[in-house]
Amino acid sequence: MKIPYSLRVLRRPAPEDTVTDSFGKFISEVKPQHLSSVVLHRSKRMVLDSIGVGVIGSTTDVFELALQHCQHMYAPDDISSVYGRRGTRLSPTLAAFVNGVATHSMDFDDTWHPATHPSGAVLPAVLALSDMMSANSKPSGLDFLLAFNIGIEIQGRLMRFSNEAHNIPKRFHPPSVVGTMGSAAACARLLSLDPSQCSHALAIATSLSGAPMANAATQSKPLHIGNASRLGLEAALLASRGLEASSLVLDAVTGVAGFNAFYEDYVPQPLELSNDDGHMFLLEEQDMAFKRFPAHLGMHWVADAAASVHKILVGFGPGTVCPAQVQDILLRVPKSKYINRPFPDSEHEARHSFQFNACSALLDGEVTVQSFTPAALRRPDLLALLSRVRMEHPQDNPANFNSMYGEVQVTLVGGDILKGHCDTFYGHWRNPLTNESLRKKFRNNAGAVLPSEKVERLIDVVEELDRLGDCRALLSQLQ
């Protein structure tokens, strides 16, 4: 009998046919041997850098606010360690939250391409969950790194399904979207969830994702990373208890938005895991950017371009830059509204201001942690330079961290014109920090809070992590 069209039942896709289930299977079944030596090396650099920026981030006002909120609003649950606070412990989810806030509190954390901050959303959750596990079930160092890399991989794969995601964001802050998914994936793996539970963890995390770019350059922006870490962990824990969610959340289903609610041009593909050892993690082909100073990544191009002009300027006078020398400052940068801040009023706005970072480097020859102190922001010489800045947005300078450039043109009172240009700053994935430079950054950051012997021990433990029988050696150094 011919069935009327209105009563026809569409075939439900078999699990292996869906993008969502392919991701769940990957998270559950990928093996440590899929981690190449390159991926292990790069991911250990990410772990070390993320701990360092988290530890120095524990000195910030926004971290202190977040920590006090957690201590005063929730019942004590002394399980997981807090960056930079000896003897302070919180529940695993709250520790993931405050440590994520610390990691992004100064905008000092790593940046990937497509644009996101991958480590800060994943590492605090993996550390907190490892603290939660009993002494005889702690993950090995290699399993810890595998979970961490799964969290990074899931973020990269999801962002590569969208051309929009390749550019400096306008709508959602990427770590609040893909970071939550990465945290959920990493924690699902550490909890040894089966493929179906891993898929549900991702679907639950999708319902807990998303924060608007309007809160960039405010104290609320670090909450995006904290929430991504915390809520991804919660999603995995809920999935471990049997909570279910959409089995098609990563698939492009017409008329029903899933993950594609965050990216309008989202075109997903299954994440295949071959039967042999042939899987290549994205981190192998796309290295990470590590920042030399605590500001939005785009600031590093204009800072380096301005620093090159500074070197010329100091040769004209008494070894310092005098604003009276300068008639006009022209910045040629990508068009991006939230990092166009002519006169920033706070450290957070300054970290997201092309103008501020260019003028700081022009005045001092570099941008440092101290460049964002209240006294530095109010310097008369800096304010004088800021008043002379204008910007252009050339067509050949897209808002994309893989292809943008920064150019600073200074016109002197006498009419001379000096130019500085930067295509690839030191620390970019095309010109990565050496191990020596990365460790120097870590020593400076962690050493602001921790004794030197603990700083050196952390460097050694992270370097040895893939060879440790369990990760307690790392956890103990963070207590």
Short mmCIF file of C-alpha atoms in Angstrom, two decimals:
data_model
loop_
_atom_site.label_atom_id
_atom_site.label_comp_id
_atom_site.label_asym_id
_atom_site.label_seq_id
_atom_site.Cartn_x
_atom_site.Cartn_y
_atom_site.Cartn_z
CA MET A 1 0.00 0.00 0.00
CA LYS A 2 1.25 3.46 -0.84
CA ILE A 3 1.85 5.49 2.35
CA PRO A 4 0.56 9.10 2.24
CA TYR A 5 3.41 11.58 2.19
CA SER A 6 2.34 13.09 5.50
CA LEU A 7 2.74 9.70 7.22
CA ARG A 8 6.10 8.71 5.80
CA VAL A 9 8.72 8.09 8.46
CA LEU A 10 12.20 9.30 7.60
CA ARG A 11 14.98 6.85 8.38
CA ARG A 12 16.90 7.82 11.50
CA PRO A 13 20.60 7.99 10.63
CA ALA A 14 22.65 5.12 11.95
CA PRO A 15 25.09 6.27 14.63
CA GLU A 16 28.06 5.92 12.33
CA ASP A 17 26.39 8.26 9.84
CA THR A 18 26.29 11.31 12.11
CA VAL A 19 28.96 13.90 12.76
CA THR A 20 28.03 13.97 16.45
CA ASP A 21 28.59 10.27 16.95
CA SER A 22 31.87 10.35 15.03
CA PHE A 23 33.14 12.93 17.51
CA GLY A 24 31.98 10.81 20.45
CA LYS A 25 33.72 7.77 19.05
CA PHE A 26 36.94 9.72 18.49
CA ILE A 27 37.00 11.06 22.05
CA SER A 28 36.43 7.62 23.52
CA GLU A 29 38.70 5.56 21.29
CA VAL A 30 41.73 7.65 20.27
CA LYS A 31 44.90 6.18 21.76
CA PRO A 32 48.06 7.67 23.30
CA GLN A 33 50.12 6.34 20.41
CA HIS A 34 48.29 8.79 18.15
CA LEU A 35 50.20 11.58 19.91
CA SER A 36 53.31 12.21 17.84
CA SER A 37 56.52 13.58 19.33
CA VAL A 38 55.70 16.96 17.77
CA VAL A 39 52.25 17.06 19.38
CA LEU A 40 53.66 16.00 22.76
CA HIS A 41 56.33 18.69 22.58
CA ARG A 42 53.93 21.44 21.55
CA SER A 43 51.23 20.47 24.04
CA LYS A 44 53.71 20.40 26.94
CA ARG A 45 54.74 23.94 25.96
CA MET A 46 51.06 24.89 26.12
CA VAL A 47 50.64 23.30 29.55
CA LEU A 48 53.69 25.10 30.93
CA ASP A 49 52.67 28.47 29.48
CA SER A 50 49.07 28.10 30.64
CA ILE A 51 50.11 27.31 34.21
CA GLY A 52 52.43 30.32 34.21
CA VAL A 53 49.83 32.80 32.98
CA GLY A 54 47.33 31.28 35.39
CA VAL A 55 49.65 31.70 38.35
CA ILE A 56 50.41 35.36 37.59
CA GLY A 57 46.72 35.82 36.81
CA SER A 58 45.98 34.83 40.41
CA THR A 59 47.35 38.26 41.41
CA THR A 60 44.65 40.19 39.52
CA ASP A 61 41.54 41.90 40.85
CA VAL A 62 39.17 39.91 38.66
CA PHE A 63 40.62 36.62 39.94
CA GLU A 64 40.20 37.79 43.53
CA LEU A 65 36.58 38.72 42.85
CA ALA A 66 35.88 35.32 41.29
CA LEU A 67 37.59 33.47 44.16
CA GLN A 68 35.71 35.41 46.84
CA HIS A 69 32.44 34.75 45.01
CA CYS A 70 33.08 31.01 45.01
CA GLN A 71 34.22 30.92 48.65
CA HIS A 72 31.32 32.99 49.95
CA MET A 73 28.44 31.76 47.80
CA TYR A 74 29.04 28.01 47.83
CA ALA A 75 29.57 25.42 50.54
CA PRO A 76 33.24 24.50 51.01
CA ASP A 77 34.40 21.35 49.24
CA ASP A 78 38.16 21.05 49.65
CA ILE A 79 39.17 18.90 46.69
CA SER A 80 40.87 20.79 43.87
CA SER A 81 43.78 23.24 43.98
CA VAL A 82 43.61 26.95 43.11
CA TYR A 83 46.38 28.71 41.20
CA GLY A 84 48.61 30.85 43.37
CA ARG A 85 46.75 30.18 46.65
CA ARG A 86 48.57 27.75 48.89
CA GLY A 87 46.18 25.79 51.08
CA THR A 88 43.07 26.97 49.18
CA ARG A 89 40.87 24.30 47.65
CA LEU A 90 37.45 24.33 46.04
CA SER A 91 35.09 21.84 44.47
CA PRO A 92 36.40 20.59 41.10
CA THR A 93 33.96 22.68 39.05
CA LEU A 94 34.66 25.87 40.99
CA ALA A 95 38.42 25.28 40.86
CA ALA A 96 38.11 24.86 37.09
CA PHE A 97 36.20 28.15 37.00
CA VAL A 98 38.58 30.32 39.05
CA ASN A 99 41.69 28.85 37.43
CA GLY A 100 40.19 29.51 34.01
CA VAL A 101 39.49 33.09 35.07
CA ALA A 102 43.10 33.42 36.26
CA THR A 103 44.42 32.12 32.95
CA HIS A 104 42.62 34.78 30.90
CA SER A 105 42.57 37.59 33.46
CA MET A 106 45.49 39.39 31.78
CA ASP A 107 44.87 38.14 28.22
CA PHE A 108 48.26 36.46 28.43
CA ASP A 109 47.19 32.96 27.35
CA ASP A 110 47.93 31.16 24.09
CA THR A 111 46.07 31.78 20.83
CA TRP A 112 45.46 29.39 17.95
CA HIS A 113 44.23 29.59 14.38
CA PRO A 114 41.29 29.69 13.74
CA ALA A 115 41.14 32.28 16.51
CA THR A 116 40.60 31.00 20.04
CA HIS A 117 42.43 30.58 23.36
CA PRO A 118 42.49 26.78 23.60
CA SER A 119 44.48 25.89 26.72
CA GLY A 120 42.73 28.01 29.33
CA ALA A 121 39.40 26.29 28.80
CA VAL A 122 40.83 22.76 29.00
CA LEU A 123 43.79 22.63 31.39
CA PRO A 124 42.01 23.91 34.54
CA ALA A 125 39.23 21.35 34.02
CA VAL A 126 41.65 18.46 33.50
CA LEU A 127 43.66 19.48 36.57
CA ALA A 128 40.53 19.83 38.73
CA LEU A 129 39.16 16.48 37.59
CA SER A 130 42.51 14.80 38.22
CA ASP A 131 42.49 16.23 41.75
CA MET A 132 39.02 14.73 42.21
CA MET A 133 40.10 11.21 41.29
CA SER A 134 41.18 8.81 44.02
CA ALA A 135 44.89 8.25 44.66
CA ASN A 136 44.88 4.84 42.96
CA SER A 137 43.05 6.07 39.84
CA LYS A 138 44.97 9.23 38.92
CA PRO A 139 45.68 9.39 35.19
CA SER A 140 49.19 8.77 33.98
CA GLY A 141 51.05 11.76 32.63
CA LEU A 142 50.51 10.44 29.10
CA ASP A 143 46.77 9.94 29.66
CA PHE A 144 46.61 13.44 31.12
CA LEU A 145 48.25 14.82 27.96
CA LEU A 146 45.98 12.72 25.75
CA ALA A 147 42.87 14.17 27.42
CA PHE A 148 44.32 17.67 27.13
CA ASN A 149 45.10 17.16 23.42
CA ILE A 150 41.63 15.77 22.77
CA GLY A 151 40.22 18.97 24.23
CA ILE A 152 42.45 21.04 21.95
CA GLU A 153 41.66 18.87 18.91
CA ILE A 154 37.89 19.14 19.30
CA GLN A 155 38.14 22.94 19.42
CA GLY A 156 40.24 23.06 16.26
CA ARG A 157 38.03 20.66 14.34
CA LEU A 158 34.83 22.54 15.16
CA MET A 159 36.32 25.90 14.16
CA ARG A 160 37.52 24.54 10.84
CA PHE A 161 33.89 23.86 9.88
CA SER A 162 33.34 27.62 9.50
CA ASN A 163 35.05 30.29 7.42
CA GLU A 164 33.68 32.92 9.82
CA ALA A 165 35.64 31.30 12.66
CA HIS A 166 38.95 31.97 10.88
CA ASN A 167 38.63 35.73 11.41
CA ILE A 168 38.83 37.97 14.47
CA PRO A 169 35.37 37.39 16.03
CA LYS A 170 32.43 39.79 16.01
CA ARG A 171 29.55 37.87 17.63
CA PHE A 172 30.60 35.17 20.10
CA HIS A 173 33.88 34.96 21.99
CA PRO A 174 35.30 31.67 20.61
CA PRO A 175 36.56 30.16 23.90
CA SER A 176 33.04 30.46 25.32
CA VAL A 177 31.85 28.29 22.43
CA VAL A 178 34.51 25.80 21.36
CA GLY A 179 36.32 26.03 24.71
CA THR A 180 33.33 24.55 26.52
CA MET A 181 33.24 21.74 23.97
CA GLY A 182 36.97 21.11 24.38
CA SER A 183 36.68 21.00 28.16
CA ALA A 184 33.77 18.55 27.93
CA ALA A 185 35.69 16.33 25.50
CA ALA A 186 38.86 16.28 27.61
CA CYS A 187 36.94 15.49 30.79
CA ALA A 188 34.81 12.85 29.09
CA ARG A 189 37.98 11.08 28.03
CA LEU A 190 39.52 11.35 31.50
CA LEU A 191 36.32 9.84 32.94
CA SER A 192 36.58 6.95 30.42
CA LEU A 193 33.10 7.58 29.04
CA ASP A 194 31.89 5.39 26.20
CA PRO A 195 31.29 6.86 22.71
CA SER A 196 27.62 7.55 23.33
CA GLN A 197 28.30 9.29 26.63
CA CYS A 198 31.04 11.37 25.00
CA SER A 199 28.55 12.50 22.34
CA HIS A 200 26.06 13.43 25.04
CA ALA A 201 28.76 15.37 26.91
CA LEU A 202 29.33 17.48 23.78
CA ALA A 203 25.60 18.00 23.30
CA ILE A 204 25.15 19.04 26.95
CA ALA A 205 28.11 21.40 26.61
CA THR A 206 26.49 23.02 23.57
CA SER A 207 23.60 24.10 25.81
CA LEU A 208 26.11 25.69 28.20
CA SER A 209 28.11 27.60 25.58
CA GLY A 210 28.30 31.12 24.22
CA ALA A 211 29.21 34.61 25.42
CA PRO A 212 28.99 37.87 23.42
CA MET A 213 31.93 39.90 22.21
CA ALA A 214 30.40 43.01 23.84
CA ASN A 215 32.07 41.92 27.09
CA ALA A 216 35.55 41.96 25.57
CA ALA A 217 37.89 44.48 27.23
CA THR A 218 35.96 44.24 30.51
CA GLN A 219 36.44 42.28 33.73
CA SER A 220 33.78 39.86 32.50
CA LYS A 221 35.83 38.57 29.55
CA PRO A 222 37.97 36.25 31.75
CA LEU A 223 34.72 34.70 32.98
CA HIS A 224 34.26 33.30 29.48
CA ILE A 225 37.28 31.04 29.92
CA GLY A 226 36.37 30.19 33.50
CA ASN A 227 32.87 29.22 32.50
CA ALA A 228 34.07 27.21 29.51
CA SER A 229 36.34 25.16 31.76
CA ARG A 230 33.76 24.74 34.50
CA LEU A 231 30.74 24.04 32.32
CA GLY A 232 32.59 21.59 30.09
CA LEU A 233 33.57 19.64 33.20
CA GLU A 234 29.97 19.75 34.42
CA ALA A 235 28.74 18.53 31.03
CA ALA A 236 31.05 15.51 31.19
CA LEU A 237 30.05 14.75 34.79
CA LEU A 238 26.36 14.96 33.88
CA ALA A 239 26.90 12.64 30.92
CA SER A 240 28.71 10.20 33.22
CA ARG A 241 25.55 10.06 35.35
CA GLY A 242 23.44 9.18 32.33
CA LEU A 243 22.04 12.57 31.29
CA GLU A 244 21.26 12.55 27.58
CA ALA A 245 21.03 15.30 24.97
CA SER A 246 20.65 15.67 21.21
CA SER A 247 22.34 12.97 19.17
CA LEU A 248 22.61 15.38 16.24
CA VAL A 249 23.90 18.51 17.95
CA LEU A 250 27.02 18.78 15.77
CA ASP A 251 25.18 17.90 12.57
CA ALA A 252 23.68 20.52 10.27
CA VAL A 253 19.96 19.78 10.59
CA THR A 254 17.75 22.06 8.53
CA GLY A 255 15.34 24.08 10.62
CA VAL A 256 16.75 23.07 14.01
CA ALA A 257 19.90 24.83 15.18
CA GLY A 258 22.50 22.85 17.05
CA PHE A 259 26.13 23.88 17.23
CA ASN A 260 25.58 25.79 13.97
CA ALA A 261 23.72 28.44 16.02
CA PHE A 262 27.17 29.88 16.77
CA TYR A 263 28.53 29.90 13.20
CA GLU A 264 26.20 30.77 10.35
CA ASP A 265 28.41 29.15 7.67
CA TYR A 266 28.98 25.93 9.65
CA VAL A 267 29.53 22.87 7.43
CA PRO A 268 30.47 19.88 9.61
CA GLN A 269 32.39 16.77 8.65
CA PRO A 270 32.77 13.51 10.57
CA LEU A 271 35.91 13.15 12.66
CA GLU A 272 37.37 9.91 11.42
CA LEU A 273 39.74 7.78 13.46
CA SER A 274 41.55 5.30 11.26
CA ASN A 275 42.07 1.74 12.41
CA ASP A 276 45.84 2.13 12.24
CA ASP A 277 47.93 4.76 14.00
CA GLY A 278 47.49 7.28 11.21
CA HIS A 279 45.49 10.03 12.93
CA MET A 280 47.21 13.41 12.82
CA PHE A 281 46.25 15.92 15.47
CA LEU A 282 45.75 19.47 14.21
CA LEU A 283 48.40 20.68 16.62
CA GLU A 284 50.97 18.89 14.49
CA GLU A 285 50.18 20.97 11.40
CA GLN A 286 49.13 24.21 13.16
CA ASP A 287 51.44 25.42 15.93
CA MET A 288 50.39 27.76 18.74
CA ALA A 289 51.03 31.46 19.32
CA PHE A 290 52.47 32.41 22.73
CA LYS A 291 52.28 36.04 23.80
CA ARG A 292 55.30 37.99 25.02
CA PHE A 293 53.15 40.53 26.84
CA PRO A 294 49.61 40.40 28.27
CA ALA A 295 47.29 41.79 25.60
CA HIS A 296 45.03 40.77 22.71
CA LEU A 297 47.06 38.94 20.07
CA GLY A 298 46.50 41.65 17.46
CA MET A 299 48.42 44.08 19.65
CA HIS A 300 51.67 42.19 19.07
CA TRP A 301 51.90 43.28 15.42
CA VAL A 302 51.57 47.00 16.15
CA ALA A 303 53.82 46.76 19.22
CA ASP A 304 56.65 45.21 17.22
CA ALA A 305 56.19 47.70 14.36
CA ALA A 306 56.22 50.63 16.83
CA ALA A 307 59.25 49.24 18.68
CA SER A 308 61.23 49.33 15.44
CA VAL A 309 60.35 53.02 15.05
CA HIS A 310 61.34 53.61 18.68
CA LYS A 311 64.87 52.40 17.92
CA ILE A 312 65.22 55.01 15.20
CA LEU A 313 63.68 57.78 17.27
CA VAL A 314 65.99 57.34 20.24
CA GLY A 315 68.90 57.82 17.88
CA PHE A 316 67.62 61.33 17.06
CA GLY A 317 67.71 62.62 20.63
CA PRO A 318 68.90 62.02 24.17
CA GLY A 319 68.07 58.29 24.20
CA THR A 320 64.36 58.75 24.94
CA VAL A 321 61.27 59.47 22.86
CA CYS A 322 59.80 62.93 23.39
CA PRO A 323 56.18 63.48 22.27
CA ALA A 324 57.15 66.99 21.19
CA GLN A 325 59.10 65.34 18.35
CA VAL A 326 55.96 63.69 16.97
CA GLN A 327 53.40 65.41 14.78
CA ASP A 328 51.31 62.45 13.63
CA ILE A 329 51.04 58.68 14.18
CA LEU A 330 49.30 56.56 11.55
CA LEU A 331 48.43 52.92 12.25
CA ARG A 332 47.57 50.63 9.36
CA VAL A 333 45.73 47.72 10.94
CA PRO A 334 42.76 45.42 10.27
CA LYS A 335 39.27 46.75 10.88
CA SER A 336 37.99 45.32 14.16
CA LYS A 337 35.76 47.47 16.31
CA TYR A 338 36.45 45.99 19.74
CA ILE A 339 40.23 46.56 19.51
CA ASN A 340 39.89 50.13 18.22
CA ARG A 341 40.03 52.06 21.50
CA PRO A 342 41.62 55.53 21.12
CA PHE A 343 41.70 56.42 24.84
CA PRO A 344 41.35 53.29 27.02
CA ASP A 345 40.04 53.89 30.54
CA SER A 346 41.11 50.62 32.16
CA GLU A 347 43.78 47.93 31.93
CA HIS A 348 41.27 45.66 30.18
CA GLU A 349 40.50 48.28 27.53
CA ALA A 350 44.23 48.98 27.15
CA ARG A 351 44.88 45.30 26.45
CA HIS A 352 42.41 45.64 23.56
CA SER A 353 43.62 48.93 22.06
CA PHE A 354 45.75 49.18 18.93
CA GLN A 355 46.43 52.79 19.83
CA PHE A 356 47.58 52.17 23.40
CA ASN A 357 49.92 49.30 22.56
CA ALA A 358 51.46 51.11 19.60
CA CYS A 359 52.09 54.25 21.67
CA SER A 360 53.46 52.27 24.64
CA ALA A 361 55.97 50.52 22.38
CA LEU A 362 56.80 53.79 20.64
CA LEU A 363 57.50 55.43 23.99
CA ASP A 364 59.25 52.56 25.80
CA GLY A 365 60.55 50.29 23.04
CA GLU A 366 58.43 47.38 24.28
CA VAL A 367 55.18 46.42 25.98
CA THR A 368 55.40 44.54 29.29
CA VAL A 369 53.28 43.44 32.23
CA GLN A 370 53.98 46.83 33.84
CA SER A 371 52.63 48.72 30.80
CA PHE A 372 49.07 48.13 32.03
CA THR A 373 49.38 49.43 35.60
CA PRO A 374 47.19 52.43 36.52
CA ALA A 375 50.25 54.69 36.71
CA ALA A 376 51.44 53.62 33.24
CA LEU A 377 48.00 54.26 31.74
CA ARG A 378 47.95 57.84 33.05
CA ARG A 379 51.42 58.94 31.89
CA PRO A 380 51.28 62.41 30.29
CA ASP A 381 53.72 61.42 27.54
CA LEU A 382 51.58 58.42 26.64
CA LEU A 383 48.38 60.49 26.57
CA ALA A 384 50.11 63.06 24.39
CA LEU A 385 51.04 60.37 21.84
CA LEU A 386 47.54 58.88 21.92
CA SER A 387 46.10 62.25 20.93
CA ARG A 388 48.13 62.15 17.71
CA VAL A 389 47.02 58.69 16.50
CA ARG A 390 44.81 58.00 13.52
CA MET A 391 44.07 54.69 11.83
CA GLU A 392 43.64 53.28 8.34
CA HIS A 393 42.32 49.85 7.39
CA PRO A 394 43.92 48.76 4.09
CA GLN A 395 42.01 46.28 1.96
CA ASP A 396 44.99 43.93 1.96
CA ASN A 397 45.02 43.74 5.78
CA PRO A 398 42.23 41.34 6.83
CA ALA A 399 41.09 40.78 10.42
CA ASN A 400 42.72 37.37 10.47
CA PHE A 401 45.60 36.31 12.70
CA ASN A 402 47.12 34.21 9.93
CA SER A 403 47.37 36.97 7.33
CA MET A 404 47.16 40.42 9.01
CA TYR A 405 50.00 42.87 9.47
CA GLY A 406 50.71 45.94 11.56
CA GLU A 407 52.25 49.14 10.26
CA VAL A 408 53.18 52.27 12.22
CA GLN A 409 54.05 55.49 10.39
CA VAL A 410 55.34 58.39 12.48
CA THR A 411 55.60 61.89 11.01
CA LEU A 412 58.00 64.11 12.94
CA VAL A 413 57.56 67.83 13.50
CA GLY A 414 60.33 68.52 11.00
CA GLY A 415 58.55 66.51 8.30
CA ASP A 416 60.59 63.29 8.43
CA ILE A 417 58.53 60.10 8.15
CA LEU A 418 59.53 56.90 9.94
CA LYS A 419 57.86 53.54 9.26
CA GLY A 420 57.75 50.24 11.08
CA HIS A 421 56.13 47.13 9.61
CA CYS A 422 55.44 43.70 11.13
CA ASP A 423 54.08 40.70 9.22
CA THR A 424 54.93 38.04 11.81
CA PHE A 425 55.83 38.90 15.40
CA TYR A 426 58.09 36.78 17.59
CA GLY A 427 55.76 34.32 19.32
CA HIS A 428 53.43 33.83 16.34
CA TRP A 429 53.00 30.23 15.15
CA ARG A 430 55.11 31.07 12.10
CA ASN A 431 57.87 32.39 14.36
CA PRO A 432 57.38 30.52 17.65
CA LEU A 433 59.09 31.32 20.92
CA THR A 434 62.13 29.18 21.55
CA ASN A 435 62.03 26.88 24.56
CA GLU A 436 64.41 29.29 26.27
CA SER A 437 62.08 32.24 25.67
CA LEU A 438 59.01 30.27 26.75
CA ARG A 439 60.69 29.20 29.97
CA LYS A 440 61.83 32.76 30.62
CA LYS A 441 58.21 33.88 30.31
CA PHE A 442 57.12 31.08 32.66
CA ARG A 443 59.79 31.96 35.23
CA ASN A 444 58.73 35.61 35.17
CA ASN A 445 55.04 34.76 35.50
CA ALA A 446 55.14 31.92 38.01
CA GLY A 447 58.01 33.53 39.91
CA ALA A 448 55.78 36.50 40.71
CA VAL A 449 53.89 34.18 43.09
CA LEU A 450 55.81 30.93 43.66
CA PRO A 451 59.26 30.32 45.17
CA SER A 452 61.99 29.71 42.62
CA GLU A 453 62.49 26.05 43.56
CA LYS A 454 58.81 25.31 42.86
CA VAL A 455 59.01 27.20 39.57
CA GLU A 456 61.97 25.09 38.44
CA ARG A 457 60.30 21.89 39.61
CA LEU A 458 57.20 22.71 37.57
CA ILE A 459 59.34 23.19 34.47
CA ASP A 460 60.92 19.76 35.04
CA VAL A 461 57.63 18.00 35.81
CA VAL A 462 55.88 19.33 32.70
CA GLU A 463 58.85 18.32 30.54
CA GLU A 464 58.69 14.78 32.01
CA LEU A 465 54.89 14.56 32.02
CA ASP A 466 54.45 11.99 29.24
CA ARG A 467 56.85 9.68 31.08
CA LEU A 468 55.23 9.85 34.54
CA GLY A 469 53.27 6.89 35.89
CA ASP A 470 50.63 9.25 37.25
CA CYS A 471 50.11 12.98 37.30
CA ARG A 472 50.40 13.46 41.08
CA ALA A 473 53.84 15.01 40.66
CA LEU A 474 52.22 17.83 38.66
CA LEU A 475 49.21 18.17 40.96
CA SER A 476 51.39 18.36 44.07
CA GLN A 477 53.40 21.27 42.65
CA LEU A 478 50.16 23.25 42.16
CA GLN A 479 48.93 22.76 45.72
#
